């Protein structure tokens, strides 16, 4: 655009200098699309003669083809001096550039010129001293400037001001006008100026009058008669111009000067008529289609605004032409027979016709304007339903208006409505948010786009409907003209916008289709691999659609080439993704069966109809059609091979029915094959393939139907024969070992099954026996089921009864046998079979229920006894040692279950309804008592074996019992924590085990004593108990050996420490048995050191004794109590010697304190003081604080 607009270099240079701009400001101006259109229109179009450049506070540098309103700063006005296109070569020649001020400054210039400068210049007193002609020239110049300002101000306000000739009020120094009357030019000029200043109110009043009364304008006299009346009233003849009685004699004498002035006045009027004609012609030539021709996209509001402003402007021009000044001009040119009189008369007539046209158009466009304003206020979702009313109003404008029924104007109006719909659509779609919706929610955005497309298509449909309606009405002579203009002129922008929307819709549809790939998964051997490929395509799609959504473009603007480029790039990327998907689907279909292919198509049906993918799938689709035909051929081949083989059919279904079902399955298989084909049928371009598959399917169906008809005929005779046999059979019969059964049960079931299949079929003929059994098939089926259930219950009781239970139910069994014999005497063909079966069934089921409850209780007793196998009377604790006692939880469980056993036996006595003293019941209780005693025996035996096995060295994996070695005054002793011995502890455990059997009450009433007394004499239990005691005797030997080894320290706790100390102080050592007559030798420090070191060595030995010793692999001996007690005894021995040495030190310090440090006193002590202190420190004994204090006092001395 910059290179193209070099022709505006003079404008750029002037604007940069005048407005003090940067060069970049002009570049930004010409880079905008709207500004490019206006600059191109000014340079190229002949109808635009002015261009205005100005600065706005908010938006910066701007341009306009009309004078800008409400601009208070300077405005650069660029005018063309010739009506031709501007080029780089002629731009400096035909462009006139000047600075003007905003509207406020312009009003100020007009007021100052009109009210101050012109009156001053027209007053002769102010210019009497000037040179001749200077004042006149200055006045004419100011008049021209004022007229130009008035014209400019009116143009800014959308009006056309007709300037008045200055010669009309030029008094030539004598204060008279050209007609001899006093010149009232200033008065007219002032009135015109006032009219201009108040023109809004006046013109609006005139317009309102016109709108209120269409006939008002017709009552207005024509301008021709108006001018004639004006001439008659003014009497502007030659006599009136030269014979007025008030003229001075100097005027008659100077006729040549007057003629000169008249010629100047006539010339001024002619020139003014020319200027008026140009101004009015410019107004009348204005057309609302100019914006369309300039490449802009006006709205209906622009059309309505144009015609209202046109009417207002023409009424304003009409008012000026009716003014006294304009009438005076008309009088002058008419009297002078000027050639421009005809021009003025045409001017009057053109304005009148223009007013009529504007009135007609404005009145007829008003309903449409109201409709369009309502349309803009509606929600877009409702707009679709108002398209018909909009087109109806447009049609009424075409029919009713006398001036607007022109194709060009209707095309412009419809284009403006299309532009409005495009604008509303873009506002509804919200530009950037639409493209962002590709990632966030493409489904919602697609609904919005489809709504817009449907709304715009509805408008086009309504246009076609109205166009057809007008065409029909023209044929009926109800309208004069139809819409013969091409529709593409109307919808050029709308179709372009729709085409753009279709592209966006396609992108959204593809996005929704590809977005579903994330949820798909292919199966089969290579399914995981192909699934990864599809997911890879999905990830690439997400990346592409994200890139598209991040482009900084308005997607709703069809003229935005940047977005089109992004859109084209995205479509190329989508095509590449579709080719990849097509390759995946093609390879997947190669290894698919027909049903698998149908599933694949159903799974990916949302995208398989894409042309690129279909092109890839074409070879596989052809192969798929061949596979369908092969499957149908296989069905026919299977039928032909197997139809004569009996082992082909189900063993649980009658042969005839099974064959019918088999043929039905074959038909369903063929239908499934056809159904699978129809799933992919829409992907085939060739319809002949579908016809071939359908024809082959029908052949197979006909073949199967013929076979089924023959089967039904054969089955009828066989079924009637079977039914006759069944009706003659008895209901029940005896079998082996007292078991009862239904007569011919298998045959009856087969017949009933056959009848059930017959019922499902329609139009089946049956024989007489089959008809009889079929009529009561439901009752027979119910009776057979009830009878089978009853006999099953009876046989269950008979076959599963225990020998001990049989005496309890013997009487009831005999009663039932007599009752059931009645069923053996009746056949299936007898009347009342169902009632008879129901009566007998109740008795049998009640008996079965009683026996079943008693049996359930017996089973519960058995489960309780079996559950004792899970009870552990003896258990290891957390450190794997045996707990002190039998678990109280086990005791509690045995008590509770013993009571439950007693309760269950009483319940069974109630069920069997027997007396407690009956022999059969006593035998029954003894049987249960034996079961309970056996269960307790197993529990006790398992517990004692647990004790024995854990006391065997070869089977014991960890210590089982623990004892502690205690140091008593009498010597070392093994004992448990409770203070009992090992033998007593084991006997207590065995006693607790036997006591568990005494917790249960005795079941048998004839047996005395509890279960413990019954079980204790058991040889097997006694043997295990004796084995436990043997293990105890074996471990006793090892415990005694351990205690003997520790007796080497016995002198420490057995000797008298005071006696030993006395011997040591007397003889210097401990006396042995061999010292019969020892010598008295007081001990030295070496003797004390020897004794203390000996005790220290013994302390180390005792400290390193094992804390725990395992004896015989199962007895754990804890030596820690013994070790701690022995270390305490050794410490007492050491304390005995160290305390004696401390007493010696204390005694020595007292002597030194009393007698000083004299050598004889210090040496008189039994033990040396210094060496004694050193010895004490060596053995780890610290001096008491009072001795340390005494020693510190003596040290300095």
CSV table of C-alpha atoms in Angstrom, one decimal, residues 596-745:
chain,number,residue,atom,x,y,z
A,596,UNK,CA,-14.7,-57.9,13.2
A,597,UNK,CA,-14.7,-55.5,10.3
A,598,UNK,CA,-18.3,-54.5,11.2
A,599,UNK,CA,-17.1,-53.8,14.7
A,600,UNK,CA,-14.2,-51.8,13.5
A,601,UNK,CA,-16.4,-49.7,11.2
A,602,UNK,CA,-18.9,-49.2,14.0
A,603,UNK,CA,-16.1,-48.1,16.3
A,604,UNK,CA,-14.5,-45.7,13.8
A,605,UNK,CA,-17.6,-44.9,11.8
A,606,UNK,CA,-17.3,-41.3,12.9
A,607,UNK,CA,-14.3,-40.8,10.7
A,608,UNK,CA,-14.2,-43.5,8.1
A,609,UNK,CA,-16.4,-41.5,5.7
A,610,UNK,CA,-13.6,-39.1,5.1
A,611,UNK,CA,-12.6,-39.1,1.4
A,612,UNK,CA,-8.9,-39.6,2.1
A,613,UNK,CA,-9.5,-42.6,4.4
A,614,UNK,CA,-12.1,-44.1,2.0
A,615,UNK,CA,-9.6,-44.0,-0.8
A,616,UNK,CA,-7.2,-46.0,1.4
A,617,UNK,CA,-9.8,-48.5,2.3
A,618,UNK,CA,-11.1,-49.2,-1.2
A,619,UNK,CA,-9.1,-52.4,-1.8
A,620,UNK,CA,-10.0,-53.8,1.6
A,621,UNK,CA,-13.7,-53.0,1.1
A,622,UNK,CA,-13.7,-55.0,-2.1
A,623,UNK,CA,-12.1,-57.8,-0.3
A,624,UNK,CA,-14.7,-57.5,2.5
A,625,UNK,CA,-17.5,-57.9,0.0
A,626,UNK,CA,-15.8,-61.1,-1.2
A,627,UNK,CA,-15.6,-62.4,2.4
A,628,UNK,CA,-19.3,-61.8,2.9
A,629,UNK,CA,-20.1,-63.8,-0.2
A,630,UNK,CA,-17.8,-66.5,0.9
A,631,UNK,CA,-19.4,-66.7,4.4
A,632,UNK,CA,-22.8,-67.0,2.7
A,633,UNK,CA,-21.5,-69.8,0.5
A,634,UNK,CA,-20.0,-71.5,3.6
A,635,UNK,CA,-23.4,-71.4,5.3
A,636,UNK,CA,-25.0,-73.1,2.2
A,637,UNK,CA,-22.2,-75.7,2.1
A,638,UNK,CA,-22.6,-76.4,5.8
A,639,UNK,CA,-26.3,-76.9,5.4
A,640,UNK,CA,-26.0,-79.3,2.5
A,641,UNK,CA,-23.4,-81.4,4.3
A,642,UNK,CA,-25.1,-81.7,7.7
A,643,UNK,CA,-28.8,-81.7,7.0
A,644,UNK,CA,-29.0,-85.5,6.8
A,645,UNK,CA,-26.8,-86.3,9.9
A,646,UNK,CA,-28.6,-86.8,13.2
A,647,UNK,CA,-25.5,-86.3,15.4
A,648,UNK,CA,-25.3,-82.7,14.2
A,649,UNK,CA,-28.1,-81.5,16.4
A,650,UNK,CA,-28.5,-81.0,20.2
A,651,UNK,CA,-28.8,-84.0,22.4
A,652,UNK,CA,-31.1,-82.1,24.8
A,653,UNK,CA,-33.6,-81.1,22.1
A,654,UNK,CA,-36.0,-83.3,20.1
A,655,UNK,CA,-34.5,-84.2,16.8
A,656,UNK,CA,-37.1,-82.5,14.7
A,657,UNK,CA,-37.1,-79.4,16.8
A,658,UNK,CA,-33.3,-79.5,16.9
A,659,UNK,CA,-33.2,-79.4,13.2
A,660,UNK,CA,-35.6,-76.5,13.0
A,661,UNK,CA,-33.5,-74.7,15.6
A,662,UNK,CA,-30.3,-75.6,13.6
A,663,UNK,CA,-31.8,-74.1,10.4
A,664,UNK,CA,-32.9,-71.1,12.4
A,665,UNK,CA,-29.4,-70.7,13.7
A,666,UNK,CA,-28.1,-70.9,10.1
A,667,UNK,CA,-30.5,-68.2,9.1
A,668,UNK,CA,-29.5,-66.0,12.0
A,669,UNK,CA,-25.9,-66.6,11.0
A,670,UNK,CA,-26.7,-65.4,7.5
A,671,UNK,CA,-28.6,-62.5,8.9
A,672,UNK,CA,-25.6,-61.6,11.1
A,673,UNK,CA,-23.4,-61.7,8.1
A,674,UNK,CA,-25.8,-59.5,6.2
A,675,UNK,CA,-26.1,-57.2,9.2
A,676,UNK,CA,-22.3,-56.9,9.4
A,677,UNK,CA,-22.2,-56.1,5.7
A,678,UNK,CA,-24.9,-53.4,6.1
A,679,UNK,CA,-22.7,-51.8,8.8
A,680,UNK,CA,-20.1,-51.1,6.2
A,681,UNK,CA,-22.4,-50.9,3.2
A,682,UNK,CA,-22.4,-47.1,3.3
A,683,UNK,CA,-18.7,-47.0,2.5
A,684,UNK,CA,-19.2,-48.7,-0.9
A,685,UNK,CA,-19.5,-46.4,-3.8
A,686,UNK,CA,-20.8,-49.1,-6.1
A,687,UNK,CA,-24.4,-50.1,-5.4
A,688,UNK,CA,-24.1,-53.3,-7.4
A,689,UNK,CA,-22.1,-55.0,-4.7
A,690,UNK,CA,-25.0,-54.5,-2.2
A,691,UNK,CA,-27.4,-55.9,-4.7
A,692,UNK,CA,-25.3,-59.0,-5.2
A,693,UNK,CA,-25.0,-59.6,-1.4
A,694,UNK,CA,-28.7,-59.2,-0.9
A,695,UNK,CA,-29.5,-61.6,-3.7
A,696,UNK,CA,-27.2,-64.3,-2.4
A,697,UNK,CA,-28.7,-63.9,1.1
A,698,UNK,CA,-32.2,-64.4,-0.3
A,699,UNK,CA,-31.2,-67.6,-2.0
A,700,UNK,CA,-29.9,-69.1,1.3
A,701,UNK,CA,-33.0,-68.0,3.1
A,702,UNK,CA,-35.3,-69.7,0.5
A,703,UNK,CA,-33.2,-72.9,0.8
A,704,UNK,CA,-33.5,-73.0,4.5
A,705,UNK,CA,-37.2,-72.3,4.5
A,706,UNK,CA,-38.0,-75.2,2.1
A,707,UNK,CA,-36.1,-77.5,4.5
A,708,UNK,CA,-38.0,-76.2,7.5
A,709,UNK,CA,-41.4,-76.8,5.8
A,710,UNK,CA,-40.5,-80.5,5.2
A,711,UNK,CA,-39.4,-80.9,8.8
A,712,UNK,CA,-42.6,-79.6,10.2
A,713,UNK,CA,-44.6,-82.1,8.2
A,714,UNK,CA,-42.6,-85.1,9.5
A,715,UNK,CA,-42.7,-83.8,13.1
A,716,UNK,CA,-46.5,-83.7,13.2
A,717,UNK,CA,-47.0,-87.4,12.9
A,718,UNK,CA,-44.2,-88.4,15.3
A,719,UNK,CA,-45.3,-86.0,18.0
A,720,UNK,CA,-48.9,-87.3,17.9
A,721,UNK,CA,-47.8,-90.9,18.4
A,722,UNK,CA,-45.5,-89.9,21.4
A,723,UNK,CA,-48.3,-88.0,23.0
A,724,UNK,CA,-50.7,-90.9,22.7
A,725,UNK,CA,-48.2,-93.2,24.5
A,726,UNK,CA,-47.7,-90.7,27.3
A,727,UNK,CA,-51.4,-90.3,28.1
A,728,UNK,CA,-51.7,-94.1,28.8
A,729,UNK,CA,-48.8,-94.3,31.3
A,730,UNK,CA,-49.3,-94.3,35.1
A,731,UNK,CA,-48.1,-91.3,37.1
A,732,UNK,CA,-45.5,-93.1,39.2
A,733,UNK,CA,-43.8,-96.5,39.4
A,734,UNK,CA,-41.5,-98.4,41.8
A,735,UNK,CA,-37.8,-98.6,41.1
A,736,UNK,CA,-34.9,-100.4,42.9
A,737,UNK,CA,-34.6,-100.5,46.7
A,738,UNK,CA,-37.9,-98.7,47.4
A,739,UNK,CA,-37.2,-95.7,45.3
A,740,UNK,CA,-40.2,-94.2,43.4
A,741,UNK,CA,-40.0,-92.4,40.0
A,742,UNK,CA,-42.2,-90.7,37.4
A,743,UNK,CA,-43.3,-93.1,34.7
A,744,UNK,CA,-41.6,-92.5,31.3
A,745,UNK,CA,-40.0,-89.3,32.7
